PDB file of C-alpha atoms and ligand atoms in Angstrom:
ATOM      1  CA  UNK A 479     108.573  83.876 112.649  1.00 66.00           C
ATOM      2  CA  UNK A 480     112.139  83.303 111.550  1.00 83.00           C
ATOM      3  CA  UNK A 481     113.375  83.667 108.008  1.00 96.00           C
ATOM      4  CA  UNK A 482     114.996  80.540 106.678  1.00 98.00           C
ATOM      5  CA  UNK A 483     118.371  80.362 104.954  1.00 98.00           C
ATOM      6  CA  UNK A 484     118.041  79.684 101.238  1.00 98.00           C
ATOM      7  CA  UNK A 485     120.570  77.138 100.015  1.00 98.00           C
ATOM      8  CA  UNK A 486     122.675  78.217  97.073  1.00 97.00           C
ATOM      9  CA  UNK A 487     123.902  76.034  94.195  1.00 96.00           C
ATOM     10  CA  UNK A 488     125.844  73.699  94.285  1.00 95.00           C
ATOM     11  CA  UNK A 489     124.488  72.631  97.711  1.00 97.00           C
ATOM     12  CA  UNK A 490     123.908  68.883  97.468  1.00 97.00           C
ATOM     13  CA  UNK A 491     120.471  69.117  99.089  1.00 98.00           C
ATOM     14  CA  UNK A 492     119.290  70.883  95.926  1.00 98.00           C
ATOM     15  CA  UNK A 493     120.236  67.805  93.905  1.00 97.00           C
ATOM     16  CA  UNK A 494     118.361  65.238  96.000  1.00 98.00           C
ATOM     17  CA  UNK A 495     114.950  63.794  95.205  1.00 98.00           C
ATOM     18  CA  UNK A 496     112.662  64.807  98.059  1.00 98.00           C
ATOM     19  CA  UNK A 497     110.450  62.419 100.022  1.00 98.00           C
ATOM     20  CA  UNK A 498     106.673  62.571 100.171  1.00 98.00           C
ATOM     21  CA  UNK A 499     105.090  63.955 103.309  1.00 98.00           C
ATOM     22  CA  UNK A 500     103.232  61.244 105.208  1.00 97.00           C
ATOM     23  CA  UNK A 501     102.006  63.283 108.149  1.00 97.00           C
ATOM     24  CA  UNK A 502     100.890  66.894 108.325  1.00 98.00           C
ATOM     25  CA  UNK A 503     101.948  67.866 111.818  1.00 98.00           C
ATOM     26  CA  UNK A 504     102.681  71.092 113.587  1.00 98.00           C
ATOM     27  CA  UNK A 505     106.300  71.210 112.483  1.00 97.00           C
ATOM     28  CA  UNK A 506     105.211  70.937 108.846  1.00 98.00           C
ATOM     29  CA  UNK A 507     102.726  73.791 109.291  1.00 98.00           C
ATOM     30  CA  UNK A 508     105.466  75.892 110.878  1.00 97.00           C
ATOM     31  CA  UNK A 509     107.756  75.082 107.960  1.00 98.00           C
ATOM     32  CA  UNK A 510     105.049  76.235 105.529  1.00 98.00           C
ATOM     33  CA  UNK A 511     104.645  79.500 107.459  1.00 97.00           C
ATOM     34  CA  UNK A 512     108.395  80.111 107.512  1.00 98.00           C
ATOM     35  CA  UNK A 513     108.747  79.212 103.828  1.00 98.00           C
ATOM     36  CA  UNK A 514     106.049  81.713 102.827  1.00 97.00           C
ATOM     37  CA  UNK A 515     107.663  84.432 104.877  1.00 96.00           C
ATOM     38  CA  UNK A 516     111.098  83.628 103.461  1.00 98.00           C
ATOM     39  CA  UNK A 517     109.701  83.640  99.907  1.00 97.00           C
ATOM     40  CA  UNK A 518     108.028  87.052 100.349  1.00 95.00           C
ATOM     41  CA  UNK A 519     111.137  88.464 101.984  1.00 95.00           C
ATOM     42  CA  UNK A 520     113.551  87.250  99.276  1.00 96.00           C
ATOM     43  CA  UNK A 521     111.453  88.297  97.272  1.00 95.00           C
ATOM     44  CA  UNK A 522     110.532  85.358  95.075  1.00 96.00           C
ATOM     45  CA  UNK A 523     107.426  83.920  93.424  1.00 97.00           C
ATOM     46  CA  UNK A 524     108.053  80.372  94.628  1.00 98.00           C
ATOM     47  CA  UNK A 525     110.054  78.348  97.118  1.00 98.00           C
ATOM     48  CA  UNK A 526     110.491  74.603  97.486  1.00 98.00           C
ATOM     49  CA  UNK A 527     111.380  72.899 100.784  1.00 98.00           C
ATOM     50  CA  UNK A 528     114.743  71.523  99.573  1.00 98.00           C
ATOM     51  CA  UNK A 529     115.819  75.137  99.003  1.00 98.00           C
ATOM     52  CA  UNK A 530     115.627  75.649 102.759  1.00 98.00           C
ATOM     53  CA  UNK A 531     117.322  72.337 103.510  1.00 98.00           C
ATOM     54  CA  UNK A 532     114.236  70.129 103.946  1.00 98.00           C
ATOM     55  CA  UNK A 533     114.121  67.305 101.410  1.00 98.00           C
ATOM     56  CA  UNK A 534     110.360  66.842 101.564  1.00 98.00           C
ATOM     57  CA  UNK A 535     107.719  67.439  98.878  1.00 98.00           C
ATOM     58  CA  UNK A 536     106.390  70.824  99.951  1.00 98.00           C
ATOM     59  CA  UNK A 537     106.305  74.173  98.152  1.00 98.00           C
ATOM     60  CA  UNK A 538     104.922  77.686  98.380  1.00 98.00           C
ATOM     61  CA  UNK A 539     104.005  79.908  95.436  1.00 98.00           C
ATOM     62  CA  UNK A 540     102.605  83.417  95.028  1.00 98.00           C
ATOM     63  CA  UNK A 541     102.860  85.177  91.684  1.00 97.00           C
ATOM     64  CA  UNK A 542     100.950  88.286  92.825  1.00 96.00           C
ATOM     65  CA  UNK A 543     103.050  91.389  92.053  1.00 91.00           C
ATOM     66  CA  UNK A 544     105.125  92.426  95.054  1.00 84.00           C
ATOM     67  CA  UNK A 545     103.627  95.922  95.258  1.00 85.00           C
ATOM     68  CA  UNK A 546     100.091  94.539  95.346  1.00 88.00           C
ATOM     69  CA  UNK A 547      98.158  94.652  98.610  1.00 88.00           C
ATOM     70  CA  UNK A 548      96.553  91.268  98.082  1.00 92.00           C
ATOM     71  CA  UNK A 549      98.272  87.950  98.484  1.00 93.00           C
ATOM     72  CA  UNK A 550      97.450  84.687  96.743  1.00 96.00           C
ATOM     73  CA  UNK A 551      99.541  82.182  98.622  1.00 97.00           C
ATOM     74  CA  UNK A 552      99.454  78.625  97.354  1.00 98.00           C
ATOM     75  CA  UNK A 553     100.838  75.966  99.689  1.00 98.00           C
ATOM     76  CA  UNK A 554     101.167  72.495  98.209  1.00 98.00           C
ATOM     77  CA  UNK A 555     102.068  69.231  99.887  1.00 98.00           C
ATOM     78  CA  UNK A 556     103.035  66.230  97.716  1.00 98.00           C
ATOM     79  CA  UNK A 557     102.173  68.069  94.470  1.00 99.00           C
ATOM     80  CA  UNK A 558     101.928  66.030  91.308  1.00 98.00           C
ATOM     81  CA  UNK A 559     101.358  67.171  87.732  1.00 98.00           C
ATOM     82  CA  UNK A 560      98.451  65.029  86.553  1.00 98.00           C
ATOM     83  CA  UNK A 561      97.836  66.740  83.212  1.00 98.00           C
ATOM     84  CA  UNK A 562      99.603  69.261  80.986  1.00 98.00           C
ATOM     85  CA  UNK A 563      99.543  70.654  77.474  1.00 98.00           C
ATOM     86  CA  UNK A 564     100.963  73.329  75.218  1.00 98.00           C
ATOM     87  CA  UNK A 565     104.337  74.993  75.589  1.00 98.00           C
ATOM     88  CA  UNK A 566     105.735  78.385  76.525  1.00 98.00           C
ATOM     89  CA  UNK A 567     109.190  79.919  76.417  1.00 98.00           C
ATOM     90  CA  UNK A 568     109.979  82.468  79.096  1.00 97.00           C
ATOM     91  CA  UNK A 569     112.628  83.857  81.396  1.00 97.00           C
ATOM     92  CA  UNK A 570     113.305  82.031  84.639  1.00 97.00           C
ATOM     93  CA  UNK A 571     115.591  82.522  87.563  1.00 97.00           C
ATOM     94  CA  UNK A 572     115.944  80.834  90.924  1.00 98.00           C
ATOM     95  CA  UNK A 573     116.590  82.030  94.477  1.00 98.00           C
ATOM     96  CA  UNK A 574     119.163  79.227  94.760  1.00 98.00           C
ATOM     97  CA  UNK A 575     121.036  80.422  91.663  1.00 97.00           C
ATOM     98  CA  UNK A 576     121.055  84.184  92.261  1.00 96.00           C
ATOM     99  CA  UNK A 577     122.033  86.461  89.398  1.00 96.00           C
ATOM    100  CA  UNK A 578     121.310  84.050  86.562  1.00 97.00           C
ATOM    101  CA  UNK A 579     118.315  83.803  84.243  1.00 97.00           C
ATOM    102  CA  UNK A 580     117.560  81.815  81.121  1.00 97.00           C
ATOM    103  CA  UNK A 581     114.687  81.272  78.727  1.00 97.00           C
ATOM    104  CA  UNK A 582     113.211  77.930  79.651  1.00 98.00           C
ATOM    105  CA  UNK A 583     110.665  75.904  77.751  1.00 98.00           C
ATOM    106  CA  UNK A 584     107.745  74.797  79.915  1.00 98.00           C
ATOM    107  CA  UNK A 585     104.251  73.439  79.509  1.00 98.00           C
ATOM    108  CA  UNK A 586     101.719  76.214  78.981  1.00 98.00           C
ATOM    109  CA  UNK A 587      99.019  74.590  81.116  1.00 98.00           C
ATOM    110  CA  UNK A 588      99.276  72.176  84.012  1.00 98.00           C
ATOM    111  CA  UNK A 589      96.859  70.502  86.343  1.00 98.00           C
ATOM    112  CA  UNK A 590      98.443  69.804  89.723  1.00 98.00           C
ATOM    113  CA  UNK A 591      97.040  67.573  92.414  1.00 98.00           C
ATOM    114  CA  UNK A 592      98.242  68.034  95.981  1.00 98.00           C
ATOM    115  CA  UNK A 593      97.245  68.224  99.616  1.00 98.00           C
ATOM    116  CA  UNK A 594      96.626  71.551 101.296  1.00 98.00           C
ATOM    117  CA  UNK A 595      97.664  72.312 104.880  1.00 98.00           C
ATOM    118  CA  UNK A 596      94.414  70.774 106.141  1.00 98.00           C
ATOM    119  CA  UNK A 597      95.251  67.498 104.427  1.00 98.00           C
ATOM    120  CA  UNK A 598      92.523  67.932 101.835  1.00 98.00           C
ATOM    121  CA  UNK A 599      93.157  66.871  98.265  1.00 98.00           C
ATOM    122  CA  UNK A 600      93.101  69.888  95.961  1.00 98.00           C
ATOM    123  CA  UNK A 601      93.589  70.442  92.252  1.00 98.00           C
ATOM    124  CA  UNK A 602      95.214  73.588  90.872  1.00 98.00           C
ATOM    125  CA  UNK A 603      94.748  74.394  87.202  1.00 98.00           C
ATOM    126  CA  UNK A 604      97.342  76.875  86.048  1.00 98.00           C
ATOM    127  CA  UNK A 605      98.560  78.498  82.872  1.00 98.00           C
ATOM    128  CA  UNK A 606     101.239  80.989  81.845  1.00 98.00           C
ATOM    129  CA  UNK A 607     103.371  82.268  84.751  1.00 98.00           C
ATOM    130  CA  UNK A 608     101.663  80.271  87.505  1.00 98.00           C
ATOM    131  CA  UNK A 609     102.070  77.116  85.439  1.00 98.00           C
ATOM    132  CA  UNK A 610     105.758  77.934  84.895  1.00 98.00           C
ATOM    133  CA  UNK A 611     106.409  78.582  88.580  1.00 98.00           C
ATOM    134  CA  UNK A 612     104.647  75.377  89.639  1.00 98.00           C
ATOM    135  CA  UNK A 613     106.734  73.351  87.173  1.00 98.00           C
ATOM    136  CA  UNK A 614     109.928  75.054  88.400  1.00 98.00           C
ATOM    137  CA  UNK A 615     109.123  74.360  92.070  1.00 98.00           C
ATOM    138  CA  UNK A 616     108.013  70.770  91.461  1.00 98.00           C
ATOM    139  CA  UNK A 617     111.313  70.248  89.603  1.00 98.00           C
ATOM    140  CA  UNK A 618     113.095  71.307  92.819  1.00 98.00           C
ATOM    141  CA  UNK A 619     111.382  68.403  94.601  1.00 98.00           C
ATOM    142  CA  UNK A 620     113.033  66.077  92.087  1.00 98.00           C
ATOM    143  CA  UNK A 621     116.433  67.751  92.441  1.00 98.00           C
ATOM    144  CA  UNK A 622     116.197  69.501  89.072  1.00 98.00           C
ATOM    145  CA  UNK A 623     117.335  73.114  88.648  1.00 98.00           C
ATOM    146  CA  UNK A 624     115.974  75.359  85.882  1.00 98.00           C
ATOM    147  CA  UNK A 625     119.144  75.381  83.780  1.00 97.00           C
ATOM    148  CA  UNK A 626     118.953  71.612  83.488  1.00 97.00           C
ATOM    149  CA  UNK A 627     115.830  72.162  81.366  1.00 97.00           C
ATOM    150  CA  UNK A 628     117.806  73.999  78.675  1.00 97.00           C
ATOM    151  CA  UNK A 629     119.016  72.448  75.456  1.00 95.00           C
ATOM    152  CA  UNK A 630     122.536  71.014  75.598  1.00 96.00           C
ATOM    153  CA  UNK A 631     124.511  73.936  74.160  1.00 96.00           C
ATOM    154  CA  UNK A 632     122.744  76.641  76.157  1.00 96.00           C
ATOM    155  CA  UNK A 633     122.906  74.497  79.262  1.00 96.00           C
ATOM    156  CA  UNK A 634     126.638  73.845  78.991  1.00 97.00           C
ATOM    157  CA  UNK A 635     127.364  77.526  78.445  1.00 96.00           C
ATOM    158  CA  UNK A 636     125.248  78.640  81.399  1.00 96.00           C
ATOM    159  CA  UNK A 637     126.515  75.885  83.712  1.00 95.00           C
ATOM    160  CA  UNK A 638     130.068  76.990  82.967  1.00 96.00           C
ATOM    161  CA  UNK A 639     129.197  80.558  84.012  1.00 96.00           C
ATOM    162  CA  UNK A 640     127.267  79.430  87.087  1.00 95.00           C
ATOM    163  CA  UNK A 641     130.083  77.167  88.245  1.00 94.00           C
ATOM    164  CA  UNK A 642     132.541  80.014  87.794  1.00 95.00           C
ATOM    165  CA  UNK A 643     130.348  82.190  90.009  1.00 95.00           C
ATOM    166  CA  UNK A 644     129.584  79.720  92.786  1.00 91.00           C
ATOM    167  CA  UNK A 645     132.309  77.066  92.955  1.00 84.00           C
TER     168      UNK A 645
HETATM  169 CO1   CO B1999     114.153  77.738  92.018  1.00 71.85          CO
END
């Protein structure tokens, strides 16, 4: 299976709001397979379809440590946060903004509803890191990058540095 190219900021596809998936067909399943492989290869803990140039609401996540034998791949189609509470501050980076991290405020707990690859409705309840990664990846589907979640001063400072690096 081929590895996909990960788009790097400021690619305009990263800024677009992605469309819902209305049919789970073979090409979507292949995309999910390729996204998982690309995510593990990067390596990263999450990847959203717009990061590989597909503006559709699909993401893959696995927060299992890289050196672990087991895998806990989560594949979500049309994910939606239906409940959340609490807050957490923690370091975040992004495969599309390589070399930059920032402390981002996120919900501590989220409940996410989505379809799995079989088209079944599933609910994922997550906290801590998994919750953070899900929020980060779902943001990608709305064209939002992690540094846009920072307060104004921190955001402006980081954006200046990022633009210097990539534009
Ligand atoms: Co990202």
